[in-house]
PDB file of C-alpha atoms in Angstrom:
ATOM      1  CA  MET X   1      52.733  39.845  51.622  1.00 62.00           C
ATOM      2  CA  SER X   2      48.627  39.637  50.266  1.00 92.00           C
ATOM      3  CA  ILE X   3      48.246  41.996  47.732  1.00 97.00           C
ATOM      4  CA  ARG X   4      44.965  41.713  46.823  1.00 98.00           C
ATOM      5  CA  PRO X   5      43.391  43.119  42.856  1.00 97.00           C
ATOM      6  CA  ILE X   6      40.623  46.045  43.829  1.00 97.00           C
ATOM      7  CA  LEU X   7      37.455  45.850  42.531  1.00 98.00           C
ATOM      8  CA  LEU X   8      36.429  48.736  39.352  1.00 97.00           C
ATOM      9  CA  LEU X   9      33.373  51.139  39.122  1.00 97.00           C
ATOM     10  CA  GLY X  10      30.646  48.515  37.485  1.00 97.00           C
ATOM     11  CA  ASP X  11      31.352  45.946  39.647  1.00 98.00           C
ATOM     12  CA  PRO X  12      28.646  44.991  41.539  1.00 97.00           C
ATOM     13  CA  LEU X  13      29.959  43.594  44.982  1.00 97.00           C
ATOM     14  CA  LEU X  14      31.146  47.630  45.666  1.00 98.00           C
ATOM     15  CA  ARG X  15      27.363  48.189  45.732  1.00 98.00           C
ATOM     16  CA  ALA X  16      26.924  45.195  48.259  1.00 96.00           C
ATOM     17  CA  THR X  17      25.891  46.467  51.426  1.00 97.00           C
ATOM     18  CA  CYS X  18      28.377  44.537  54.092  1.00 98.00           C
ATOM     19  CA  VAL X  19      27.439  41.667  56.394  1.00 98.00           C
ATOM     20  CA  ARG X  20      28.521  42.426  60.327  1.00 98.00           C
ATOM     21  CA  VAL X  21      31.439  40.469  61.583  1.00 98.00           C
ATOM     22  CA  ARG X  22      30.291  38.032  64.573  1.00 98.00           C
ATOM     23  CA  GLN X  23      33.196  36.368  65.427  1.00 97.00           C
ATOM     24  CA  TYR X  24      36.339  38.507  66.254  1.00 98.00           C
ATOM     25  CA  ASN X  25      40.245  37.695  66.687  1.00 96.00           C
ATOM     26  CA  THR X  26      40.305  35.485  64.025  1.00 98.00           C
ATOM     27  CA  PRO X  27      42.466  34.259  62.039  1.00 97.00           C
ATOM     28  CA  ASP X  28      39.784  35.029  58.919  1.00 97.00           C
ATOM     29  CA  LEU X  29      39.608  38.104  60.511  1.00 98.00           C
ATOM     30  CA  ALA X  30      43.564  38.710  60.846  1.00 98.00           C
ATOM     31  CA  ALA X  31      43.770  37.444  57.571  1.00 98.00           C
ATOM     32  CA  LEU X  32      41.351  39.994  55.805  1.00 98.00           C
ATOM     33  CA  LEU X  33      43.592  43.001  57.689  1.00 98.00           C
ATOM     34  CA  ARG X  34      46.791  41.991  56.588  1.00 98.00           C
ATOM     35  CA  ASP X  35      45.133  41.970  52.968  1.00 98.00           C
ATOM     36  CA  LEU X  36      43.589  45.461  53.015  1.00 98.00           C
ATOM     37  CA  ALA X  37      46.895  46.341  55.238  1.00 98.00           C
ATOM     38  CA  ASP X  38      48.713  45.462  51.989  1.00 98.00           C
ATOM     39  CA  THR X  39      46.722  46.579  49.679  1.00 98.00           C
ATOM     40  CA  LEU X  40      46.227  49.923  50.787  1.00 98.00           C
ATOM     41  CA  GLY X  41      50.252  49.950  51.022  1.00 96.00           C
ATOM     42  CA  ASP X  42      51.060  49.329  47.703  1.00 96.00           C
ATOM     43  CA  PHE X  43      48.145  51.002  46.198  1.00 95.00           C
ATOM     44  CA  ARG X  44      49.735  53.845  47.931  1.00 93.00           C
ATOM     45  CA  GLY X  45      53.289  53.081  46.513  1.00 93.00           C
ATOM     46  CA  ARG X  46      52.600  52.638  43.257  1.00 91.00           C
ATOM     47  CA  TYR X  47      49.765  56.203  42.990  1.00 86.00           C
ATOM     48  CA  GLY X  48      50.950  58.051  45.946  1.00 86.00           C
ATOM     49  CA  PHE X  49      47.582  58.506  47.233  1.00 88.00           C
ATOM     50  CA  GLY X  50      45.697  56.725  49.699  1.00 93.00           C
ATOM     51  CA  ARG X  51      44.518  56.796  53.199  1.00 97.00           C
ATOM     52  CA  GLY X  52      42.069  53.989  53.945  1.00 98.00           C
ATOM     53  CA  ILE X  53      40.704  50.819  51.776  1.00 98.00           C
ATOM     54  CA  ALA X  54      37.152  48.909  52.771  1.00 98.00           C
ATOM     55  CA  ALA X  55      36.867  44.874  52.520  1.00 98.00           C
ATOM     56  CA  PRO X  56      34.145  45.346  49.311  1.00 98.00           C
ATOM     57  CA  GLN X  57      36.924  47.150  47.247  1.00 98.00           C
ATOM     58  CA  ILE X  58      38.787  43.792  47.399  1.00 98.00           C
ATOM     59  CA  GLY X  59      35.808  41.636  46.815  1.00 98.00           C
ATOM     60  CA  ASP X  60      34.555  40.921  50.766  1.00 98.00           C
ATOM     61  CA  THR X  61      31.616  41.630  51.917  1.00 98.00           C
ATOM     62  CA  ARG X  62      32.288  42.003  55.983  1.00 98.00           C
ATOM     63  CA  ARG X  63      32.041  45.287  57.666  1.00 98.00           C
ATOM     64  CA  VAL X  64      35.628  46.158  58.247  1.00 98.00           C
ATOM     65  CA  LEU X  65      37.712  48.865  57.027  1.00 98.00           C
ATOM     66  CA  PHE X  66      41.239  49.448  57.344  1.00 98.00           C
ATOM     67  CA  ILE X  67      42.581  53.212  57.496  1.00 98.00           C
ATOM     68  CA  ASN X  68      46.187  54.539  57.289  1.00 96.00           C
ATOM     69  CA  ALA X  69      45.898  58.423  58.369  1.00 92.00           C
ATOM     70  CA  GLU X  70      47.402  59.264  61.302  1.00 84.00           C
ATOM     71  CA  GLY X  71      48.790  55.740  61.567  1.00 93.00           C
ATOM     72  CA  PRO X  72      47.311  52.232  60.826  1.00 97.00           C
ATOM     73  CA  LEU X  73      43.569  51.553  62.293  1.00 98.00           C
ATOM     74  CA  ALA X  74      41.340  48.600  61.392  1.00 98.00           C
ATOM     75  CA  LEU X  75      37.711  49.295  61.814  1.00 98.00           C
ATOM     76  CA  VAL X  76      35.153  46.508  62.530  1.00 98.00           C
ATOM     77  CA  ASN X  77      31.525  47.295  62.200  1.00 98.00           C
ATOM     78  CA  PRO X  78      31.954  50.572  61.941  1.00 98.00           C
ATOM     79  CA  GLU X  79      28.996  53.245  61.852  1.00 98.00           C
ATOM     80  CA  ILE X  80      28.480  56.552  61.992  1.00 98.00           C
ATOM     81  CA  VAL X  81      26.728  57.862  65.543  1.00 98.00           C
ATOM     82  CA  ARG X  82      26.891  61.157  65.420  1.00 98.00           C
ATOM     83  CA  SER X  83      27.883  63.696  62.917  1.00 98.00           C
ATOM     84  CA  SER X  84      27.509  67.881  62.780  1.00 98.00           C
ATOM     85  CA  ARG X  85      25.823  69.941  61.305  1.00 98.00           C
ATOM     86  CA  GLN X  86      28.733  72.014  59.683  1.00 98.00           C
ATOM     87  CA  MET X  87      29.762  70.741  56.432  1.00 98.00           C
ATOM     88  CA  MET X  88      32.874  70.963  54.016  1.00 98.00           C
ATOM     89  CA  THR X  89      32.890  70.697  50.313  1.00 97.00           C
ATOM     90  CA  LEU X  90      36.093  68.699  48.581  1.00 97.00           C
ATOM     91  CA  TRP X  91      36.764  66.870  45.878  1.00 96.00           C
ATOM     92  CA  ASP X  92      37.388  63.138  46.682  1.00 96.00           C
ATOM     93  CA  ASP X  93      38.579  60.273  44.927  1.00 95.00           C
ATOM     94  CA  CYS X  94      38.568  56.391  45.469  1.00 95.00           C
ATOM     95  CA  PHE X  95      41.168  53.754  44.692  1.00 95.00           C
ATOM     96  CA  SER X  96      37.767  51.986  42.765  1.00 97.00           C
ATOM     97  CA  PHE X  97      37.606  54.812  40.044  1.00 95.00           C
ATOM     98  CA  PRO X  98      41.105  56.333  40.382  1.00 91.00           C
ATOM     99  CA  ASP X  99      40.884  58.636  37.185  1.00 93.00           C
ATOM    100  CA  LEU X 100      37.924  60.132  38.585  1.00 95.00           C
ATOM    101  CA  ALA X 101      37.543  63.256  41.178  1.00 95.00           C
ATOM    102  CA  VAL X 102      34.202  64.066  42.584  1.00 97.00           C
ATOM    103  CA  LYS X 103      32.940  66.988  44.275  1.00 97.00           C
ATOM    104  CA  LEU X 104      30.756  66.193  47.332  1.00 98.00           C
ATOM    105  CA  LYS X 105      29.715  67.945  50.845  1.00 98.00           C
ATOM    106  CA  ARG X 106      30.584  65.521  53.729  1.00 98.00           C
ATOM    107  CA  HIS X 107      30.258  65.902  57.437  1.00 98.00           C
ATOM    108  CA  LEU X 108      33.144  68.617  59.143  1.00 98.00           C
ATOM    109  CA  ALA X 109      33.341  66.400  62.192  1.00 98.00           C
ATOM    110  CA  VAL X 110      31.712  62.524  63.188  1.00 98.00           C
ATOM    111  CA  GLU X 111      31.742  60.272  66.282  1.00 98.00           C
ATOM    112  CA  VAL X 112      32.100  56.183  65.048  1.00 98.00           C
ATOM    113  CA  ARG X 113      31.376  53.540  66.824  1.00 98.00           C
ATOM    114  CA  TYR X 114      33.352  50.368  65.948  1.00 98.00           C
ATOM    115  CA  ARG X 115      34.953  47.313  67.353  1.00 98.00           C
ATOM    116  CA  ASP X 116      38.403  46.272  67.104  1.00 98.00           C
ATOM    117  CA  PRO X 117      40.254  43.362  65.840  1.00 98.00           C
ATOM    118  CA  GLU X 118      40.000  41.633  69.478  1.00 98.00           C
ATOM    119  CA  GLY X 119      35.878  42.949  69.695  1.00 98.00           C
ATOM    120  CA  LYS X 120      36.608  45.324  71.989  1.00 98.00           C
ATOM    121  CA  GLU X 121      33.924  48.472  71.409  1.00 98.00           C
ATOM    122  CA  ARG X 122      35.565  51.889  70.732  1.00 98.00           C
ATOM    123  CA  LEU X 123      34.715  55.378  69.614  1.00 98.00           C
ATOM    124  CA  LEU X 124      35.890  57.419  67.190  1.00 98.00           C
ATOM    125  CA  ARG X 125      35.964  61.017  66.955  1.00 98.00           C
ATOM    126  CA  ALA X 126      37.202  62.838  63.994  1.00 98.00           C
ATOM    127  CA  ARG X 127      37.192  65.947  62.108  1.00 98.00           C
ATOM    128  CA  GLY X 128      38.064  67.714  58.899  1.00 98.00           C
ATOM    129  CA  ALA X 129      40.080  64.892  56.476  1.00 97.00           C
ATOM    130  CA  LEU X 130      40.018  61.945  58.907  1.00 98.00           C
ATOM    131  CA  ALA X 131      36.182  62.380  59.338  1.00 98.00           C
ATOM    132  CA  GLU X 132      35.701  62.678  55.468  1.00 98.00           C
ATOM    133  CA  LEU X 133      37.970  59.358  55.459  1.00 98.00           C
ATOM    134  CA  LEU X 134      35.804  57.290  57.506  1.00 98.00           C
ATOM    135  CA  GLN X 135      32.404  59.004  55.940  1.00 98.00           C
ATOM    136  CA  HIS X 136      34.190  57.580  52.646  1.00 98.00           C
ATOM    137  CA  GLU X 137      35.314  54.072  53.477  1.00 98.00           C
ATOM    138  CA  ILE X 138      32.071  53.572  55.942  1.00 98.00           C
ATOM    139  CA  ASP X 139      29.937  54.494  52.890  1.00 98.00           C
ATOM    140  CA  HIS X 140      31.339  51.663  51.095  1.00 98.00           C
ATOM    141  CA  VAL X 141      30.807  48.709  53.189  1.00 98.00           C
ATOM    142  CA  ASN X 142      26.682  50.517  53.156  1.00 98.00           C
ATOM    143  CA  GLY X 143      27.212  50.117  49.029  1.00 98.00           C
ATOM    144  CA  ILE X 144      27.985  54.057  48.709  1.00 98.00           C
ATOM    145  CA  LEU X 145      30.020  55.332  46.072  1.00 98.00           C
ATOM    146  CA  ALA X 146      31.404  58.776  46.335  1.00 98.00           C
ATOM    147  CA  LEU X 147      29.694  59.061  43.087  1.00 97.00           C
ATOM    148  CA  ASP X 148      26.271  58.883  44.565  1.00 98.00           C
ATOM    149  CA  ARG X 149      27.587  61.671  46.918  1.00 98.00           C
ATOM    150  CA  ALA X 150      27.925  64.188  43.795  1.00 97.00           C
ATOM    151  CA  VAL X 151      27.211  67.580  44.378  1.00 96.00           C
ATOM    152  CA  ASP X 152      25.499  67.210  40.956  1.00 95.00           C
ATOM    153  CA  SER X 153      26.798  65.410  37.233  1.00 92.00           C
ATOM    154  CA  LYS X 154      28.614  67.992  36.511  1.00 91.00           C
ATOM    155  CA  HIS X 155      31.205  67.499  39.557  1.00 93.00           C
ATOM    156  CA  ILE X 156      32.146  64.136  38.492  1.00 95.00           C
ATOM    157  CA  VAL X 157      35.282  64.602  36.726  1.00 94.00           C
ATOM    158  CA  TYR X 158      39.025  63.207  35.225  1.00 94.00           C
ATOM    159  CA  LYS X 159      42.118  64.327  37.891  1.00 90.00           C
ATOM    160  CA  SER X 160      44.035  65.163  34.865  1.00 88.00           C
ATOM    161  CA  GLU X 161      40.854  68.122  33.658  1.00 88.00           C
ATOM    162  CA  LEU X 162      40.519  68.995  37.428  1.00 86.00           C
ATOM    163  CA  GLU X 163      44.372  69.537  37.439  1.00 81.00           C
ATOM    164  CA  LYS X 164      43.308  72.219  34.415  1.00 82.00           C
ATOM    165  CA  LEU X 165      40.577  73.948  36.418  1.00 74.00           C
ATOM    166  CA  LYS X 166      42.629  74.643  39.131  1.00 73.00           C
ATOM    167  CA  LEU X 167      45.706  75.580  37.361  1.00 70.00           C
ATOM    168  CA  GLY X 168      43.363  78.061  35.217  1.00 68.00           C
ATOM    169  CA  SER X 169      41.592  79.032  38.789  1.00 67.00           C
ATOM    170  CA  ALA X 170      45.160  79.930  40.347  1.00 57.00           C
ATOM    171  CA  ARG X 171      46.426  81.791  37.115  1.00 58.00           C
ATOM    172  CA  LYS X 172      43.273  83.914  37.582  1.00 62.00           C
ATOM    173  CA  GLN X 173      43.688  84.633  40.982  1.00 60.00           C
ATOM    174  CA  MET X 174      47.328  85.934  40.055  1.00 48.00           C
TER     175      MET X 174
END
């Protein structure tokens, strides 16, 4: 196992625009993908959440993602090629600021072009939770954090406070 430390908010590498991978099916790319998968699995085991991770979150500035939502999937050089006009509003979180939640808007559906680890071009159509996840992780390789997409500065909160807000809202509806 190769669990890597996750960079936290404030680390300048999280703001880097990542470079395209030029060589596929290499030991170096395979090692990065193992590191991403192992780090995601470890985080999920310790904190009980997490569906994806981007290379810059472990200090690597290549355009590589690893997600495990509907099964494990490695995406190399991902880019959104189509987005729906319809938007969704949600509370987002991130490994790089695990105690915070950010209310933001994302496209309800996206199409993502990427290459698999062997270099074969693929197209992934996603809707709902998977579309949101892909947008979040692709933002990472573009140096964009969920905080940058906040509806406004009032919608960046500690998760513990968000739970209180949700509990208060549920009580009002009873």
